[in-house]
């Protein structure tokens, strides 16, 4: 489970850009640090409540999975403190504050290890599930 801790130092974003293709969000923070946050990383760390699913145990929250191919289709500024991202899987309710973006940048390694362990715990994958199609053929004499 990911827990966002508010940073003691409040950060702001100097520049934010969504390059063509939507695989990354490029962010320049007020302290001069730059980050290229992948669409998958942002999607699986969506702060919206509807993005989190309860697992088989009431205290377990199942991680968001199967988002390795998701893209960012749009970005919309929300006040002076955040952006709302629109993803190719139609998810568009997450509001990403500057502090959250900075946290996802600074703590990526630790959070990624935690995410991968969580996927393993629930026997899930970063890759999207393949749709199973059953081809039923009728044989006529």
PDB file of C-alpha atoms in Angstrom:
ATOM      1  CA  UNK A   1       0.000   0.000   0.000  1.00  0.00           C
ATOM      2  CA  UNK A   2       1.331   3.423  -0.903  1.00  0.00           C
ATOM      3  CA  UNK A   3       1.138   6.123   1.706  1.00  0.00           C
ATOM      4  CA  UNK A   4       1.793   9.705   0.692  1.00  0.00           C
ATOM      5  CA  UNK A   5       3.529  11.714   3.368  1.00  0.00           C
ATOM      6  CA  UNK A   6       3.433  15.466   2.977  1.00  0.00           C
ATOM      7  CA  UNK A   7       6.924  16.782   2.551  1.00  0.00           C
ATOM      8  CA  UNK A   8       8.189  19.313   5.050  1.00  0.00           C
ATOM      9  CA  UNK A   9       9.366  21.487   2.197  1.00  0.00           C
ATOM     10  CA  UNK A  10       6.493  22.571  -0.002  1.00  0.00           C
ATOM     11  CA  UNK A  11       7.525  22.409  -3.638  1.00  0.00           C
ATOM     12  CA  UNK A  12       6.050  23.990  -6.717  1.00  0.00           C
ATOM     13  CA  UNK A  13       6.365  23.249 -10.404  1.00  0.00           C
ATOM     14  CA  UNK A  14       8.206  25.659 -12.638  1.00  0.00           C
ATOM     15  CA  UNK A  15       7.457  23.876 -15.903  1.00  0.00           C
ATOM     16  CA  UNK A  16       5.416  20.828 -16.907  1.00  0.00           C
ATOM     17  CA  UNK A  17       5.262  19.316 -20.366  1.00  0.00           C
ATOM     18  CA  UNK A  18       3.578  16.317 -21.976  1.00  0.00           C
ATOM     19  CA  UNK A  19       5.715  15.230 -24.945  1.00  0.00           C
ATOM     20  CA  UNK A  20       4.109  13.731 -28.037  1.00  0.00           C
ATOM     21  CA  UNK A  21       3.229  10.075 -27.497  1.00  0.00           C
ATOM     22  CA  UNK A  22       2.166  10.461 -23.851  1.00  0.00           C
ATOM     23  CA  UNK A  23       4.698   8.000 -22.357  1.00  0.00           C
ATOM     24  CA  UNK A  24       6.222  10.566 -19.964  1.00  0.00           C
ATOM     25  CA  UNK A  25       5.384  13.750 -18.153  1.00  0.00           C
ATOM     26  CA  UNK A  26       8.393  16.073 -17.933  1.00  0.00           C
ATOM     27  CA  UNK A  27       8.416  18.215 -14.806  1.00  0.00           C
ATOM     28  CA  UNK A  28      10.812  20.944 -13.653  1.00  0.00           C
ATOM     29  CA  UNK A  29      10.403  21.742  -9.966  1.00  0.00           C
ATOM     30  CA  UNK A  30      11.000  25.100  -8.290  1.00  0.00           C
ATOM     31  CA  UNK A  31      14.249  23.817  -6.765  1.00  0.00           C
ATOM     32  CA  UNK A  32      15.642  23.117 -10.257  1.00  0.00           C
ATOM     33  CA  UNK A  33      15.233  19.327 -10.159  1.00  0.00           C
ATOM     34  CA  UNK A  34      13.854  17.720 -13.296  1.00  0.00           C
ATOM     35  CA  UNK A  35      11.851  14.521 -13.590  1.00  0.00           C
ATOM     36  CA  UNK A  36      10.528  12.376 -16.413  1.00  0.00           C
ATOM     37  CA  UNK A  37       7.630  10.507 -14.804  1.00  0.00           C
ATOM     38  CA  UNK A  38       6.307   7.604 -16.857  1.00  0.00           C
ATOM     39  CA  UNK A  39       2.630   7.323 -17.674  1.00  0.00           C
ATOM     40  CA  UNK A  40       2.513   3.893 -16.024  1.00  0.00           C
ATOM     41  CA  UNK A  41       4.156   5.219 -12.836  1.00  0.00           C
ATOM     42  CA  UNK A  42       1.688   8.093 -12.619  1.00  0.00           C
ATOM     43  CA  UNK A  43      -1.318   5.878 -13.379  1.00  0.00           C
ATOM     44  CA  UNK A  44      -0.522   3.244 -10.745  1.00  0.00           C
ATOM     45  CA  UNK A  45       0.011   6.017  -8.198  1.00  0.00           C
ATOM     46  CA  UNK A  46      -3.246   7.785  -8.935  1.00  0.00           C
ATOM     47  CA  UNK A  47      -4.428   9.632  -5.832  1.00  0.00           C
ATOM     48  CA  UNK A  48      -8.114   9.208  -6.652  1.00  0.00           C
ATOM     49  CA  UNK A  49     -10.176   7.005  -4.363  1.00  0.00           C
ATOM     50  CA  UNK A  50     -11.829   5.148  -7.227  1.00  0.00           C
ATOM     51  CA  UNK A  51      -8.433   3.898  -8.414  1.00  0.00           C
ATOM     52  CA  UNK A  52      -7.878   1.690  -5.374  1.00  0.00           C
ATOM     53  CA  UNK A  53      -9.469  -1.724  -4.963  1.00  0.00           C
ATOM     54  CA  UNK A  54      -9.823  -3.736  -1.791  1.00  0.00           C
ATOM     55  CA  UNK A  55      -8.114  -7.082  -1.947  1.00  0.00           C
ATOM     56  CA  UNK A  56      -9.304 -10.433  -0.620  1.00  0.00           C
ATOM     57  CA  UNK A  57      -8.508  -9.355   2.952  1.00  0.00           C
ATOM     58  CA  UNK A  58     -10.322  -6.302   4.277  1.00  0.00           C
ATOM     59  CA  UNK A  59      -7.083  -4.511   5.214  1.00  0.00           C
ATOM     60  CA  UNK A  60      -5.336  -5.226   1.926  1.00  0.00           C
ATOM     61  CA  UNK A  61      -5.549  -2.783  -0.915  1.00  0.00           C
ATOM     62  CA  UNK A  62      -4.933  -4.425  -4.235  1.00  0.00           C
ATOM     63  CA  UNK A  63      -2.439  -2.455  -6.326  1.00  0.00           C
ATOM     64  CA  UNK A  64      -3.399  -1.036  -9.674  1.00  0.00           C
ATOM     65  CA  UNK A  65      -2.038  -3.484 -12.243  1.00  0.00           C
ATOM     66  CA  UNK A  66      -1.757  -4.054 -15.979  1.00  0.00           C
ATOM     67  CA  UNK A  67      -0.919  -0.461 -16.830  1.00  0.00           C
ATOM     68  CA  UNK A  68       2.463  -0.847 -18.550  1.00  0.00           C
ATOM     69  CA  UNK A  69       1.002   0.285 -21.885  1.00  0.00           C
ATOM     70  CA  UNK A  70      -1.203   3.121 -20.629  1.00  0.00           C
ATOM     71  CA  UNK A  71      -0.514   6.606 -22.046  1.00  0.00           C
ATOM     72  CA  UNK A  72      -1.287  10.125 -20.900  1.00  0.00           C
ATOM     73  CA  UNK A  73      -3.784  11.611 -23.374  1.00  0.00           C
ATOM     74  CA  UNK A  74      -4.238  14.982 -21.707  1.00  0.00           C
ATOM     75  CA  UNK A  75      -3.258  17.288 -18.900  1.00  0.00           C
ATOM     76  CA  UNK A  76      -5.314  20.000 -17.250  1.00  0.00           C
ATOM     77  CA  UNK A  77      -4.100  22.453 -14.630  1.00  0.00           C
ATOM     78  CA  UNK A  78      -6.104  22.466 -11.389  1.00  0.00           C
ATOM     79  CA  UNK A  79      -5.629  25.763  -9.618  1.00  0.00           C
ATOM     80  CA  UNK A  80      -2.038  26.673  -8.799  1.00  0.00           C
ATOM     81  CA  UNK A  81      -1.222  23.487  -6.972  1.00  0.00           C
ATOM     82  CA  UNK A  82      -1.914  20.472  -9.202  1.00  0.00           C
ATOM     83  CA  UNK A  83      -2.781  18.884 -12.540  1.00  0.00           C
ATOM     84  CA  UNK A  84      -5.433  16.401 -13.566  1.00  0.00           C
ATOM     85  CA  UNK A  85      -4.207  13.741 -15.970  1.00  0.00           C
ATOM     86  CA  UNK A  86      -6.319  11.929 -18.544  1.00  0.00           C
ATOM     87  CA  UNK A  87      -5.070   8.430 -19.349  1.00  0.00           C
ATOM     88  CA  UNK A  88      -5.673   6.188 -22.352  1.00  0.00           C
ATOM     89  CA  UNK A  89      -7.582   3.725 -20.134  1.00  0.00           C
ATOM     90  CA  UNK A  90     -10.169   6.504 -19.570  1.00  0.00           C
ATOM     91  CA  UNK A  91      -9.067   7.200 -15.973  1.00  0.00           C
ATOM     92  CA  UNK A  92      -9.271  10.950 -15.404  1.00  0.00           C
ATOM     93  CA  UNK A  93     -10.154  11.597 -11.760  1.00  0.00           C
ATOM     94  CA  UNK A  94      -6.683  11.776 -10.187  1.00  0.00           C
ATOM     95  CA  UNK A  95      -5.487  15.205  -9.068  1.00  0.00           C
ATOM     96  CA  UNK A  96      -1.674  15.215  -8.884  1.00  0.00           C
ATOM     97  CA  UNK A  97      -0.453  17.962  -6.557  1.00  0.00           C
ATOM     98  CA  UNK A  98       3.043  19.401  -6.965  1.00  0.00           C
ATOM     99  CA  UNK A  99       4.025  17.717  -3.680  1.00  0.00           C
ATOM    100  CA  UNK A 100       2.770  14.336  -4.924  1.00  0.00           C
ATOM    101  CA  UNK A 101       4.667  14.677  -8.222  1.00  0.00           C
ATOM    102  CA  UNK A 102       7.819  15.560  -6.294  1.00  0.00           C
ATOM    103  CA  UNK A 103       7.311  12.628  -3.919  1.00  0.00           C
ATOM    104  CA  UNK A 104       6.867  10.233  -6.864  1.00  0.00           C
ATOM    105  CA  UNK A 105      10.092  11.616  -8.327  1.00  0.00           C
ATOM    106  CA  UNK A 106      12.236  11.609  -5.169  1.00  0.00           C
ATOM    107  CA  UNK A 107      11.067   8.281  -3.743  1.00  0.00           C
ATOM    108  CA  UNK A 108      10.648   6.332  -6.971  1.00  0.00           C
ATOM    109  CA  UNK A 109      13.099   3.520  -6.170  1.00  0.00           C
ATOM    110  CA  UNK A 110      11.635   2.716  -2.740  1.00  0.00           C
ATOM    111  CA  UNK A 111       8.048   3.077  -3.950  1.00  0.00           C
ATOM    112  CA  UNK A 112       8.723   0.947  -7.039  1.00  0.00           C
ATOM    113  CA  UNK A 113      10.149  -1.869  -4.882  1.00  0.00           C
ATOM    114  CA  UNK A 114       7.051  -1.659  -2.685  1.00  0.00           C
ATOM    115  CA  UNK A 115       4.789  -1.677  -5.751  1.00  0.00           C
ATOM    116  CA  UNK A 116       6.479  -4.733  -7.278  1.00  0.00           C
ATOM    117  CA  UNK A 117       6.253  -6.620  -3.963  1.00  0.00           C
ATOM    118  CA  UNK A 118       2.568  -5.749  -3.758  1.00  0.00           C
ATOM    119  CA  UNK A 119       1.980  -7.035  -7.291  1.00  0.00           C
ATOM    120  CA  UNK A 120       3.741 -10.269  -6.385  1.00  0.00           C
ATOM    121  CA  UNK A 121       1.649 -10.609  -3.204  1.00  0.00           C
ATOM    122  CA  UNK A 122      -1.573 -10.504  -5.241  1.00  0.00           C
ATOM    123  CA  UNK A 123      -0.108 -12.509  -8.157  1.00  0.00           C
ATOM    124  CA  UNK A 124      -0.595  -9.586 -10.533  1.00  0.00           C
ATOM    125  CA  UNK A 125       1.454  -8.136 -13.383  1.00  0.00           C
ATOM    126  CA  UNK A 126       2.419  -4.750 -14.773  1.00  0.00           C
ATOM    127  CA  UNK A 127       1.359  -6.037 -18.183  1.00  0.00           C
ATOM    128  CA  UNK A 128      -2.276  -5.761 -19.268  1.00  0.00           C
ATOM    129  CA  UNK A 129      -4.331  -8.920 -19.155  1.00  0.00           C
ATOM    130  CA  UNK A 130      -4.871 -10.440 -22.538  1.00  0.00           C
ATOM    131  CA  UNK A 131      -8.449 -10.757 -23.598  1.00  0.00           C
ATOM    132  CA  UNK A 132      -9.355 -14.382 -23.982  1.00  0.00           C
ATOM    133  CA  UNK A 133     -11.362 -15.045 -27.043  1.00  0.00           C
ATOM    134  CA  UNK A 134     -12.799 -18.406 -27.647  1.00  0.00           C
ATOM    135  CA  UNK A 135     -13.306 -19.218 -31.237  1.00  0.00           C
ATOM    136  CA  UNK A 136     -16.202 -21.530 -31.555  1.00  0.00           C
ATOM    137  CA  UNK A 137     -16.396 -23.234 -34.846  1.00  0.00           C
ATOM    138  CA  UNK A 138     -19.314 -25.253 -35.874  1.00  0.00           C
ATOM    139  CA  UNK A 139     -18.752 -28.240 -38.003  1.00  0.00           C
ATOM    140  CA  UNK A 140     -21.433 -29.054 -40.491  1.00  0.00           C
ATOM    141  CA  UNK A 141     -21.275 -32.319 -42.433  1.00  0.00           C
TER     142      UNK A 141
END
